mmCIF file with all atom_site columns, C-alpha atoms in Angstrom:
data_model
loop_
_atom_site.group_PDB
_atom_site.id
_atom_site.type_symbol
_atom_site.label_atom_id
_atom_site.label_alt_id
_atom_site.label_comp_id
_atom_site.label_asym_id
_atom_site.label_entity_id
_atom_site.label_seq_id
_atom_site.pdbx_PDB_ins_code
_atom_site.Cartn_x
_atom_site.Cartn_y
_atom_site.Cartn_z
_atom_site.occupancy
_atom_site.B_iso_or_equiv
_atom_site.pdbx_formal_charge
_atom_site.auth_seq_id
_atom_site.auth_comp_id
_atom_site.auth_asym_id
_atom_site.auth_atom_id
_atom_site.pdbx_PDB_model_num
ATOM 1   C CA . MET A 1 1   ? 23.317  12.852  8.449   1.00 74.00 ? 1   MET A CA 1
ATOM 2   C CA . LYS A 1 2   ? 21.258  15.136  6.249   1.00 78.00 ? 2   LYS A CA 1
ATOM 3   C CA . PRO A 1 3   ? 17.619  14.270  5.574   1.00 82.00 ? 3   PRO A CA 1
ATOM 4   C CA . ILE A 1 4   ? 16.878  12.414  2.368   1.00 83.00 ? 4   ILE A CA 1
ATOM 5   C CA . ASP A 1 5   ? 14.931  14.438  -0.190  1.00 85.00 ? 5   ASP A CA 1
ATOM 6   C CA . ILE A 1 6   ? 12.007  12.181  -1.062  1.00 90.00 ? 6   ILE A CA 1
ATOM 7   C CA . PRO A 1 7   ? 8.846   13.829  -2.381  1.00 89.00 ? 7   PRO A CA 1
ATOM 8   C CA . GLN A 1 8   ? 5.597   12.906  -0.691  1.00 90.00 ? 8   GLN A CA 1
ATOM 9   C CA . ILE A 1 9   ? 3.094   10.913  -2.744  1.00 90.00 ? 9   ILE A CA 1
ATOM 10  C CA . LYS A 1 10  ? 0.639   13.828  -2.678  1.00 87.00 ? 10  LYS A CA 1
ATOM 11  C CA . ASP A 1 11  ? 3.317   16.064  -4.244  1.00 89.00 ? 11  ASP A CA 1
ATOM 12  C CA . CYS A 1 12  ? 3.768   13.644  -7.160  1.00 91.00 ? 12  CYS A CA 1
ATOM 13  C CA . SER A 1 13  ? 0.163   13.873  -8.387  1.00 92.00 ? 13  SER A CA 1
ATOM 14  C CA . ALA A 1 14  ? -1.867  16.921  -9.306  1.00 91.00 ? 14  ALA A CA 1
ATOM 15  C CA . VAL A 1 15  ? -5.241  15.201  -8.803  1.00 95.00 ? 15  VAL A CA 1
ATOM 16  C CA . LEU A 1 16  ? -4.660  12.758  -5.931  1.00 94.00 ? 16  LEU A CA 1
ATOM 17  C CA . ALA A 1 17  ? -5.513  15.256  -3.174  1.00 93.00 ? 17  ALA A CA 1
ATOM 18  C CA . ASP A 1 18  ? -8.797  16.168  -4.892  1.00 95.00 ? 18  ASP A CA 1
ATOM 19  C CA . LEU A 1 19  ? -9.723  12.507  -5.364  1.00 96.00 ? 19  LEU A CA 1
ATOM 20  C CA . GLU A 1 20  ? -8.957  11.725  -1.716  1.00 96.00 ? 20  GLU A CA 1
ATOM 21  C CA . ALA A 1 21  ? -11.018 14.738  -0.572  1.00 96.00 ? 21  ALA A CA 1
ATOM 22  C CA . LYS A 1 22  ? -13.950 13.491  -2.670  1.00 97.00 ? 22  LYS A CA 1
ATOM 23  C CA . GLN A 1 23  ? -13.426 10.006  -1.188  1.00 97.00 ? 23  GLN A CA 1
ATOM 24  C CA . THR A 1 24  ? -13.704 11.449  2.334   1.00 97.00 ? 24  THR A CA 1
ATOM 25  C CA . GLU A 1 25  ? -16.786 13.435  1.338   1.00 97.00 ? 25  GLU A CA 1
ATOM 26  C CA . LEU A 1 26  ? -18.523 10.355  -0.115  1.00 97.00 ? 26  LEU A CA 1
ATOM 27  C CA . SER A 1 27  ? -17.570 8.213   2.891   1.00 97.00 ? 27  SER A CA 1
ATOM 28  C CA . ASN A 1 28  ? -19.030 10.803  5.263   1.00 97.00 ? 28  ASN A CA 1
ATOM 29  C CA . LEU A 1 29  ? -22.200 11.054  3.173   1.00 97.00 ? 29  LEU A CA 1
ATOM 30  C CA . ILE A 1 30  ? -22.566 7.260   3.238   1.00 97.00 ? 30  ILE A CA 1
ATOM 31  C CA . ASN A 1 31  ? -22.282 7.351   7.037   1.00 96.00 ? 31  ASN A CA 1
ATOM 32  C CA . VAL A 1 32  ? -24.950 10.076  7.266   1.00 96.00 ? 32  VAL A CA 1
ATOM 33  C CA . LYS A 1 33  ? -27.331 8.212   4.945   1.00 95.00 ? 33  LYS A CA 1
ATOM 34  C CA . PHE A 1 34  ? -26.740 4.927   6.768   1.00 94.00 ? 34  PHE A CA 1
ATOM 35  C CA . THR A 1 35  ? -27.487 6.588   10.122  1.00 94.00 ? 35  THR A CA 1
ATOM 36  C CA . GLU A 1 36  ? -30.628 8.103   8.596   1.00 92.00 ? 36  GLU A CA 1
ATOM 37  C CA . GLN A 1 37  ? -31.646 4.674   7.305   1.00 91.00 ? 37  GLN A CA 1
ATOM 38  C CA . LEU A 1 38  ? -31.205 3.179   10.791  1.00 91.00 ? 38  LEU A CA 1
ATOM 39  C CA . ALA A 1 39  ? -33.276 5.977   12.336  1.00 89.00 ? 39  ALA A CA 1
ATOM 40  C CA . ILE A 1 40  ? -36.130 5.402   9.868   1.00 86.00 ? 40  ILE A CA 1
ATOM 41  C CA . GLY A 1 41  ? -35.961 1.699   10.613  1.00 82.00 ? 41  GLY A CA 1
ATOM 42  C CA . GLU A 1 42  ? -36.465 2.474   14.314  1.00 83.00 ? 42  GLU A CA 1
ATOM 43  C CA . GLU A 1 43  ? -39.570 4.607   13.662  1.00 78.00 ? 43  GLU A CA 1
ATOM 44  C CA . PRO A 1 44  ? -42.966 3.086   14.385  1.00 76.00 ? 44  PRO A CA 1
ATOM 45  C CA . ASP A 1 45  ? -44.837 1.689   11.442  1.00 72.00 ? 45  ASP A CA 1
ATOM 46  C CA . ASP A 1 46  ? -46.659 4.159   9.246   1.00 61.00 ? 46  ASP A CA 1
ATOM 47  C CA . ALA A 1 47  ? -49.826 5.767   10.601  1.00 59.00 ? 47  ALA A CA 1
ATOM 48  C CA . PRO A 1 48  ? -52.937 5.049   8.609   1.00 61.00 ? 48  PRO A CA 1
ATOM 49  C CA . PRO A 1 49  ? -53.301 7.339   5.602   1.00 61.00 ? 49  PRO A CA 1
ATOM 50  C CA . VAL A 1 50  ? -55.190 10.593  6.059   1.00 65.00 ? 50  VAL A CA 1
ATOM 51  C CA . ASP A 1 51  ? -58.794 10.378  4.883   1.00 72.00 ? 51  ASP A CA 1
ATOM 52  C CA . PRO A 1 52  ? -59.151 12.739  1.861   1.00 74.00 ? 52  PRO A CA 1
ATOM 53  C CA . ALA A 1 53  ? -62.521 13.990  3.150   1.00 79.00 ? 53  ALA A CA 1
ATOM 54  C CA . GLU A 1 54  ? -61.002 14.900  6.535   1.00 77.00 ? 54  GLU A CA 1
ATOM 55  C CA . ALA A 1 55  ? -58.194 16.751  4.768   1.00 75.00 ? 55  ALA A CA 1
ATOM 56  C CA . ARG A 1 56  ? -60.705 18.795  2.715   1.00 79.00 ? 56  ARG A CA 1
ATOM 57  C CA . VAL A 1 57  ? -62.769 19.641  5.818   1.00 80.00 ? 57  VAL A CA 1
ATOM 58  C CA . ALA A 1 58  ? -59.623 20.655  7.720   1.00 77.00 ? 58  ALA A CA 1
ATOM 59  C CA . ALA A 1 59  ? -58.631 22.915  4.810   1.00 77.00 ? 59  ALA A CA 1
ATOM 60  C CA . LEU A 1 60  ? -62.094 24.574  4.798   1.00 82.00 ? 60  LEU A CA 1
ATOM 61  C CA . LEU A 1 61  ? -61.764 25.199  8.527   1.00 83.00 ? 61  LEU A CA 1
ATOM 62  C CA . GLY A 1 62  ? -58.338 26.794  7.996   1.00 82.00 ? 62  GLY A CA 1
ATOM 63  C CA . LYS A 1 63  ? -56.424 24.055  9.723   1.00 82.00 ? 63  LYS A CA 1
ATOM 64  C CA . PRO A 1 64  ? -53.089 23.076  8.223   1.00 78.00 ? 64  PRO A CA 1
ATOM 65  C CA . PRO A 1 65  ? -53.198 19.887  6.232   1.00 67.00 ? 65  PRO A CA 1
ATOM 66  C CA . ALA A 1 66  ? -51.628 16.822  7.756   1.00 64.00 ? 66  ALA A CA 1
ATOM 67  C CA . PRO A 1 67  ? -47.965 16.644  6.777   1.00 61.00 ? 67  PRO A CA 1
ATOM 68  C CA . VAL A 1 68  ? -47.413 14.340  3.870   1.00 57.00 ? 68  VAL A CA 1
ATOM 69  C CA . THR A 1 69  ? -44.224 12.366  4.100   1.00 61.00 ? 69  THR A CA 1
ATOM 70  C CA . GLY A 1 70  ? -43.436 9.316   2.128   1.00 66.00 ? 70  GLY A CA 1
ATOM 71  C CA . SER A 1 71  ? -44.290 6.077   3.755   1.00 78.00 ? 71  SER A CA 1
ATOM 72  C CA . LYS A 1 72  ? -41.609 4.363   5.797   1.00 81.00 ? 72  LYS A CA 1
ATOM 73  C CA . ARG A 1 73  ? -41.140 1.827   3.009   1.00 84.00 ? 73  ARG A CA 1
ATOM 74  C CA . GLU A 1 74  ? -40.791 4.579   0.360   1.00 85.00 ? 74  GLU A CA 1
ATOM 75  C CA . ARG A 1 75  ? -38.225 6.499   2.420   1.00 86.00 ? 75  ARG A CA 1
ATOM 76  C CA . LEU A 1 76  ? -36.220 3.333   3.167   1.00 90.00 ? 76  LEU A CA 1
ATOM 77  C CA . GLY A 1 77  ? -36.331 2.374   -0.506  1.00 90.00 ? 77  GLY A CA 1
ATOM 78  C CA . LYS A 1 78  ? -35.106 5.811   -1.543  1.00 92.00 ? 78  LYS A CA 1
ATOM 79  C CA . LEU A 1 79  ? -32.256 5.708   1.004   1.00 93.00 ? 79  LEU A CA 1
ATOM 80  C CA . THR A 1 80  ? -31.278 2.190   -0.044  1.00 94.00 ? 80  THR A CA 1
ATOM 81  C CA . LEU A 1 81  ? -31.024 3.363   -3.642  1.00 95.00 ? 81  LEU A CA 1
ATOM 82  C CA . GLU A 1 82  ? -29.003 6.439   -2.628  1.00 95.00 ? 82  GLU A CA 1
ATOM 83  C CA . LEU A 1 83  ? -26.638 4.281   -0.542  1.00 96.00 ? 83  LEU A CA 1
ATOM 84  C CA . SER A 1 84  ? -26.190 1.859   -3.416  1.00 96.00 ? 84  SER A CA 1
ATOM 85  C CA . ASP A 1 85  ? -25.298 4.703   -5.796  1.00 96.00 ? 85  ASP A CA 1
ATOM 86  C CA . LEU A 1 86  ? -22.940 6.260   -3.257  1.00 96.00 ? 86  LEU A CA 1
ATOM 87  C CA . ARG A 1 87  ? -21.145 2.946   -2.690  1.00 97.00 ? 87  ARG A CA 1
ATOM 88  C CA . ARG A 1 88  ? -20.741 2.404   -6.445  1.00 97.00 ? 88  ARG A CA 1
ATOM 89  C CA . ALA A 1 89  ? -19.401 5.935   -6.845  1.00 97.00 ? 89  ALA A CA 1
ATOM 90  C CA . LEU A 1 90  ? -16.989 5.325   -3.967  1.00 97.00 ? 90  LEU A CA 1
ATOM 91  C CA . GLU A 1 91  ? -15.810 2.094   -5.596  1.00 98.00 ? 91  GLU A CA 1
ATOM 92  C CA . VAL A 1 92  ? -15.112 3.920   -8.876  1.00 97.00 ? 92  VAL A CA 1
ATOM 93  C CA . LEU A 1 93  ? -13.313 6.651   -6.949  1.00 97.00 ? 93  LEU A CA 1
ATOM 94  C CA . ASN A 1 94  ? -11.233 4.088   -5.027  1.00 97.00 ? 94  ASN A CA 1
ATOM 95  C CA . ASN A 1 95  ? -10.105 2.601   -8.346  1.00 98.00 ? 95  ASN A CA 1
ATOM 96  C CA . GLN A 1 96  ? -9.164  6.059   -9.642  1.00 97.00 ? 96  GLN A CA 1
ATOM 97  C CA . ILE A 1 97  ? -7.207  6.733   -6.449  1.00 97.00 ? 97  ILE A CA 1
ATOM 98  C CA . TYR A 1 98  ? -5.379  3.419   -6.823  1.00 97.00 ? 98  TYR A CA 1
ATOM 99  C CA . VAL A 1 99  ? -4.361  4.331   -10.385 1.00 97.00 ? 99  VAL A CA 1
ATOM 100 C CA . GLU A 1 100 ? -3.265  7.838   -9.384  1.00 96.00 ? 100 GLU A CA 1
ATOM 101 C CA . ARG A 1 101 ? -1.290  6.547   -6.379  1.00 96.00 ? 101 ARG A CA 1
ATOM 102 C CA . SER A 1 102 ? 0.456   4.054   -8.660  1.00 96.00 ? 102 SER A CA 1
ATOM 103 C CA . LYS A 1 103 ? 1.390   6.847   -11.072 1.00 96.00 ? 103 LYS A CA 1
ATOM 104 C CA . ALA A 1 104 ? 2.582   9.043   -8.200  1.00 95.00 ? 104 ALA A CA 1
ATOM 105 C CA . MET A 1 105 ? 4.694   6.207   -6.765  1.00 95.00 ? 105 MET A CA 1
ATOM 106 C CA . ARG A 1 106 ? 6.364   5.729   -10.158 1.00 95.00 ? 106 ARG A CA 1
ATOM 107 C CA . VAL A 1 107 ? 7.270   9.428   -10.154 1.00 94.00 ? 107 VAL A CA 1
ATOM 108 C CA . GLN A 1 108 ? 8.521   9.117   -6.573  1.00 94.00 ? 108 GLN A CA 1
ATOM 109 C CA . ARG A 1 109 ? 10.637  6.029   -7.373  1.00 93.00 ? 109 ARG A CA 1
ATOM 110 C CA . ALA A 1 110 ? 12.110  7.738   -10.443 1.00 93.00 ? 110 ALA A CA 1
ATOM 111 C CA . HIS A 1 111 ? 13.131  10.645  -8.207  1.00 93.00 ? 111 HIS A CA 1
ATOM 112 C CA . VAL A 1 112 ? 14.739  8.318   -5.638  1.00 92.00 ? 112 VAL A CA 1
ATOM 113 C CA . ARG A 1 113 ? 16.369  5.876   -8.082  1.00 92.00 ? 113 ARG A CA 1
ATOM 114 C CA . PRO A 1 114 ? 19.685  7.744   -8.621  1.00 92.00 ? 114 PRO A CA 1
ATOM 115 C CA . GLU A 1 115 ? 20.304  7.963   -4.869  1.00 91.00 ? 115 GLU A CA 1
ATOM 116 C CA . PHE A 1 116 ? 19.249  4.337   -4.424  1.00 91.00 ? 116 PHE A CA 1
ATOM 117 C CA . LEU A 1 117 ? 21.718  3.223   -7.099  1.00 92.00 ? 117 LEU A CA 1
ATOM 118 C CA . ARG A 1 118 ? 24.511  5.289   -5.559  1.00 92.00 ? 118 ARG A CA 1
ATOM 119 C CA . ARG A 1 119 ? 23.929  3.794   -2.123  1.00 92.00 ? 119 ARG A CA 1
ATOM 120 C CA . MET A 1 120 ? 23.567  0.298   -3.554  1.00 93.00 ? 120 MET A CA 1
ATOM 121 C CA . GLN A 1 121 ? 26.946  0.694   -5.269  1.00 93.00 ? 121 GLN A CA 1
ATOM 122 C CA . VAL A 1 122 ? 28.530  1.652   -1.941  1.00 94.00 ? 122 VAL A CA 1
ATOM 123 C CA . PHE A 1 123 ? 26.884  -1.349  -0.313  1.00 93.00 ? 123 PHE A CA 1
ATOM 124 C CA . CYS A 1 124 ? 28.034  -3.704  -3.083  1.00 94.00 ? 124 CYS A CA 1
ATOM 125 C CA . ARG A 1 125 ? 31.614  -2.450  -2.763  1.00 93.00 ? 125 ARG A CA 1
ATOM 126 C CA . ALA A 1 126 ? 31.445  -3.199  0.961   1.00 94.00 ? 126 ALA A CA 1
ATOM 127 C CA . LEU A 1 127 ? 30.049  -6.663  0.229   1.00 91.00 ? 127 LEU A CA 1
ATOM 128 C CA . ALA A 1 128 ? 32.829  -7.243  -2.299  1.00 92.00 ? 128 ALA A CA 1
ATOM 129 C CA . GLY A 1 129 ? 35.242  -6.537  0.563   1.00 93.00 ? 129 GLY A CA 1
ATOM 130 C CA . VAL A 1 130 ? 33.365  -9.019  2.745   1.00 90.00 ? 130 VAL A CA 1
ATOM 131 C CA . HIS A 1 131 ? 33.576  -11.542 -0.078  1.00 91.00 ? 131 HIS A CA 1
ATOM 132 C CA . ALA A 1 132 ? 37.342  -11.003 -0.418  1.00 91.00 ? 132 ALA A CA 1
ATOM 133 C CA . ALA A 1 133 ? 37.761  -11.525 3.344   1.00 90.00 ? 133 ALA A CA 1
ATOM 134 C CA . ASN A 1 134 ? 35.594  -14.642 3.102   1.00 87.00 ? 134 ASN A CA 1
ATOM 135 C CA . MET A 1 135 ? 37.862  -15.925 0.310   1.00 89.00 ? 135 MET A CA 1
ATOM 136 C CA . LEU A 1 136 ? 40.903  -15.409 2.562   1.00 89.00 ? 136 LEU A CA 1
ATOM 137 C CA . LEU A 1 137 ? 39.208  -17.405 5.321   1.00 84.00 ? 137 LEU A CA 1
ATOM 138 C CA . ARG A 1 138 ? 38.299  -20.113 2.814   1.00 84.00 ? 138 ARG A CA 1
ATOM 139 C CA . GLU A 1 139 ? 41.923  -20.249 1.654   1.00 87.00 ? 139 GLU A CA 1
ATOM 140 C CA . LEU A 1 140 ? 43.078  -20.687 5.253   1.00 84.00 ? 140 LEU A CA 1
ATOM 141 C CA . GLU A 1 141 ? 40.386  -23.295 5.876   1.00 80.00 ? 141 GLU A CA 1
ATOM 142 C CA . ASP A 1 142 ? 41.515  -25.263 2.810   1.00 81.00 ? 142 ASP A CA 1
ATOM 143 C CA . ALA A 1 143 ? 45.176  -25.055 3.911   1.00 84.00 ? 143 ALA A CA 1
ATOM 144 C CA . VAL A 1 144 ? 44.299  -26.273 7.415   1.00 80.00 ? 144 VAL A CA 1
ATOM 145 C CA . GLU A 1 145 ? 42.288  -29.150 5.955   1.00 80.00 ? 145 GLU A CA 1
ATOM 146 C CA . ALA A 1 146 ? 45.117  -30.025 3.540   1.00 84.00 ? 146 ALA A CA 1
ATOM 147 C CA . ALA A 1 147 ? 47.462  -30.214 6.526   1.00 84.00 ? 147 ALA A CA 1
ATOM 148 C CA . GLY A 1 148 ? 45.170  -32.847 8.055   1.00 80.00 ? 148 GLY A CA 1
ATOM 149 C CA . CYS A 1 149 ? 43.713  -30.688 10.828  1.00 76.00 ? 149 CYS A CA 1
ATOM 150 C CA . ASN A 1 150 ? 40.018  -30.598 11.668  1.00 68.00 ? 150 ASN A CA 1
ATOM 151 C CA . GLN A 1 151 ? 38.891  -27.197 10.378  1.00 60.00 ? 151 GLN A CA 1
ATOM 152 C CA . HIS A 1 152 ? 35.672  -27.404 12.399  1.00 61.00 ? 152 HIS A CA 1
ATOM 153 C CA . HIS A 1 153 ? 37.508  -26.788 15.640  1.00 59.00 ? 153 HIS A CA 1
ATOM 154 C CA . GLU A 1 154 ? 35.903  -23.960 17.613  1.00 57.00 ? 154 GLU A CA 1
ATOM 155 C CA . ASP A 1 155 ? 38.736  -21.476 17.198  1.00 60.00 ? 155 ASP A CA 1
ATOM 156 C CA . LEU A 1 156 ? 38.995  -22.103 13.426  1.00 60.00 ? 156 LEU A CA 1
ATOM 157 C CA . ARG A 1 157 ? 35.346  -21.800 12.553  1.00 60.00 ? 157 ARG A CA 1
ATOM 158 C CA . VAL A 1 158 ? 34.519  -19.540 9.602   1.00 60.00 ? 158 VAL A CA 1
ATOM 159 C CA . PRO A 1 159 ? 31.310  -17.490 9.397   1.00 67.00 ? 159 PRO A CA 1
ATOM 160 C CA . ASN A 1 160 ? 28.625  -19.311 7.463   1.00 71.00 ? 160 ASN A CA 1
ATOM 161 C CA . GLY A 1 161 ? 25.887  -16.667 7.506   1.00 76.00 ? 161 GLY A CA 1
ATOM 162 C CA . ILE A 1 162 ? 27.116  -15.176 4.237   1.00 79.00 ? 162 ILE A CA 1
ATOM 163 C CA . GLY A 1 163 ? 27.571  -18.527 2.547   1.00 79.00 ? 163 GLY A CA 1
ATOM 164 C CA . SER A 1 164 ? 30.498  -20.068 0.795   1.00 82.00 ? 164 SER A CA 1
ATOM 165 C CA . PRO A 1 165 ? 32.650  -17.612 -1.148  1.00 85.00 ? 165 PRO A CA 1
ATOM 166 C CA . ILE A 1 166 ? 32.480  -19.890 -4.206  1.00 86.00 ? 166 ILE A CA 1
ATOM 167 C CA . ASP A 1 167 ? 28.781  -20.802 -4.113  1.00 87.00 ? 167 ASP A CA 1
ATOM 168 C CA . LYS A 1 168 ? 27.213  -19.300 -7.239  1.00 89.00 ? 168 LYS A CA 1
ATOM 169 C CA . ASN A 1 169 ? 23.761  -19.859 -5.679  1.00 90.00 ? 169 ASN A CA 1
ATOM 170 C CA . GLY A 1 170 ? 24.621  -18.588 -2.196  1.00 88.00 ? 170 GLY A CA 1
ATOM 171 C CA . PRO A 1 171 ? 23.193  -15.482 -0.542  1.00 88.00 ? 171 PRO A CA 1
ATOM 172 C CA . LEU A 1 172 ? 26.005  -13.165 -1.667  1.00 88.00 ? 172 LEU A CA 1
ATOM 173 C CA . ALA A 1 173 ? 25.863  -14.432 -5.246  1.00 90.00 ? 173 ALA A CA 1
ATOM 174 C CA . ARG A 1 174 ? 22.081  -13.915 -5.333  1.00 91.00 ? 174 ARG A CA 1
ATOM 175 C CA . PHE A 1 175 ? 22.409  -10.444 -3.865  1.00 90.00 ? 175 PHE A CA 1
ATOM 176 C CA . PHE A 1 176 ? 25.048  -9.396  -6.389  1.00 91.00 ? 176 PHE A CA 1
ATOM 177 C CA . ALA A 1 177 ? 22.934  -10.820 -9.238  1.00 92.00 ? 177 ALA A CA 1
ATOM 178 C CA . GLU A 1 178 ? 19.876  -8.853  -8.059  1.00 92.00 ? 178 GLU A CA 1
ATOM 179 C CA . ALA A 1 179 ? 21.945  -5.670  -7.705  1.00 91.00 ? 179 ALA A CA 1
ATOM 180 C CA . ALA A 1 180 ? 23.246  -6.111  -11.261 1.00 92.00 ? 180 ALA A CA 1
ATOM 181 C CA . LYS A 1 181 ? 19.716  -6.780  -12.537 1.00 92.00 ? 181 LYS A CA 1
ATOM 182 C CA . ALA A 1 182 ? 18.523  -3.568  -10.835 1.00 88.00 ? 182 ALA A CA 1
ATOM 183 C CA . GLY A 1 183 ? 21.316  -1.667  -12.554 1.00 90.00 ? 183 GLY A CA 1
ATOM 184 C CA . ALA A 1 184 ? 23.155  -0.749  -9.348  1.00 89.00 ? 184 ALA A CA 1
ATOM 185 C CA . ILE A 1 185 ? 26.332  -2.515  -10.486 1.00 91.00 ? 185 ILE A CA 1
ATOM 186 C CA . SER A 1 186 ? 27.655  -3.980  -13.677 1.00 92.00 ? 186 SER A CA 1
ATOM 187 C CA . PRO A 1 187 ? 27.681  -7.786  -13.986 1.00 92.00 ? 187 PRO A CA 1
ATOM 188 C CA . ARG A 1 188 ? 31.465  -7.552  -14.277 1.00 91.00 ? 188 ARG A CA 1
ATOM 189 C CA . ASP A 1 189 ? 31.520  -6.011  -10.756 1.00 90.00 ? 189 ASP A CA 1
ATOM 190 C CA . ILE A 1 190 ? 30.270  -9.312  -9.332  1.00 91.00 ? 190 ILE A CA 1
ATOM 191 C CA . PRO A 1 191 ? 33.216  -11.204 -7.814  1.00 91.00 ? 191 PRO A CA 1
ATOM 192 C CA . ALA A 1 192 ? 34.427  -13.810 -10.329 1.00 90.00 ? 192 ALA A CA 1
ATOM 193 C CA . GLU A 1 193 ? 33.827  -16.711 -7.932  1.00 89.00 ? 193 GLU A CA 1
ATOM 194 C CA . LEU A 1 194 ? 30.144  -15.776 -7.678  1.00 89.00 ? 194 LEU A CA 1
ATOM 195 C CA . ARG A 1 195 ? 29.358  -15.272 -11.380 1.00 88.00 ? 195 ARG A CA 1
#
């Protein structure tokens, strides 16, 4: 059996790969920022601020000034804001990816539809044969019953998994109706007993 030619989703959209790459990039950045936020949270509380007079004296003596970093609260606030923006951007990107994947799947389904319909027609023809055989069994069952014999005897039992061959609401009738609705067969191809 030869492989079925079905394009991959990524091949059905020009922008999906770029959007997914950006999604990965943003997700990784969120993880980095979150880890950074946890590390700052583990730091000891801020040291007391440097006395301005001591800083001036240290500068006159040629000593490097004390490093000025934002307070723990300022750094956590900044990271919280960055994380919030990143998460919102990721949410927007996820929505764009959903839309692009939907478009790509429509392209993919359109590509596959002719082969699907061809195979569904083959399947429906086979089911029509099953239905015809079921009708023959039903005919025999009716004749046996008309002769006064119990048709439910073990060696005269008919298959019931496919339903009655005259039940317009049975499983075969529903399947044929769905196949016709999908365009795989014409409504006139549905066996008359099941229409």
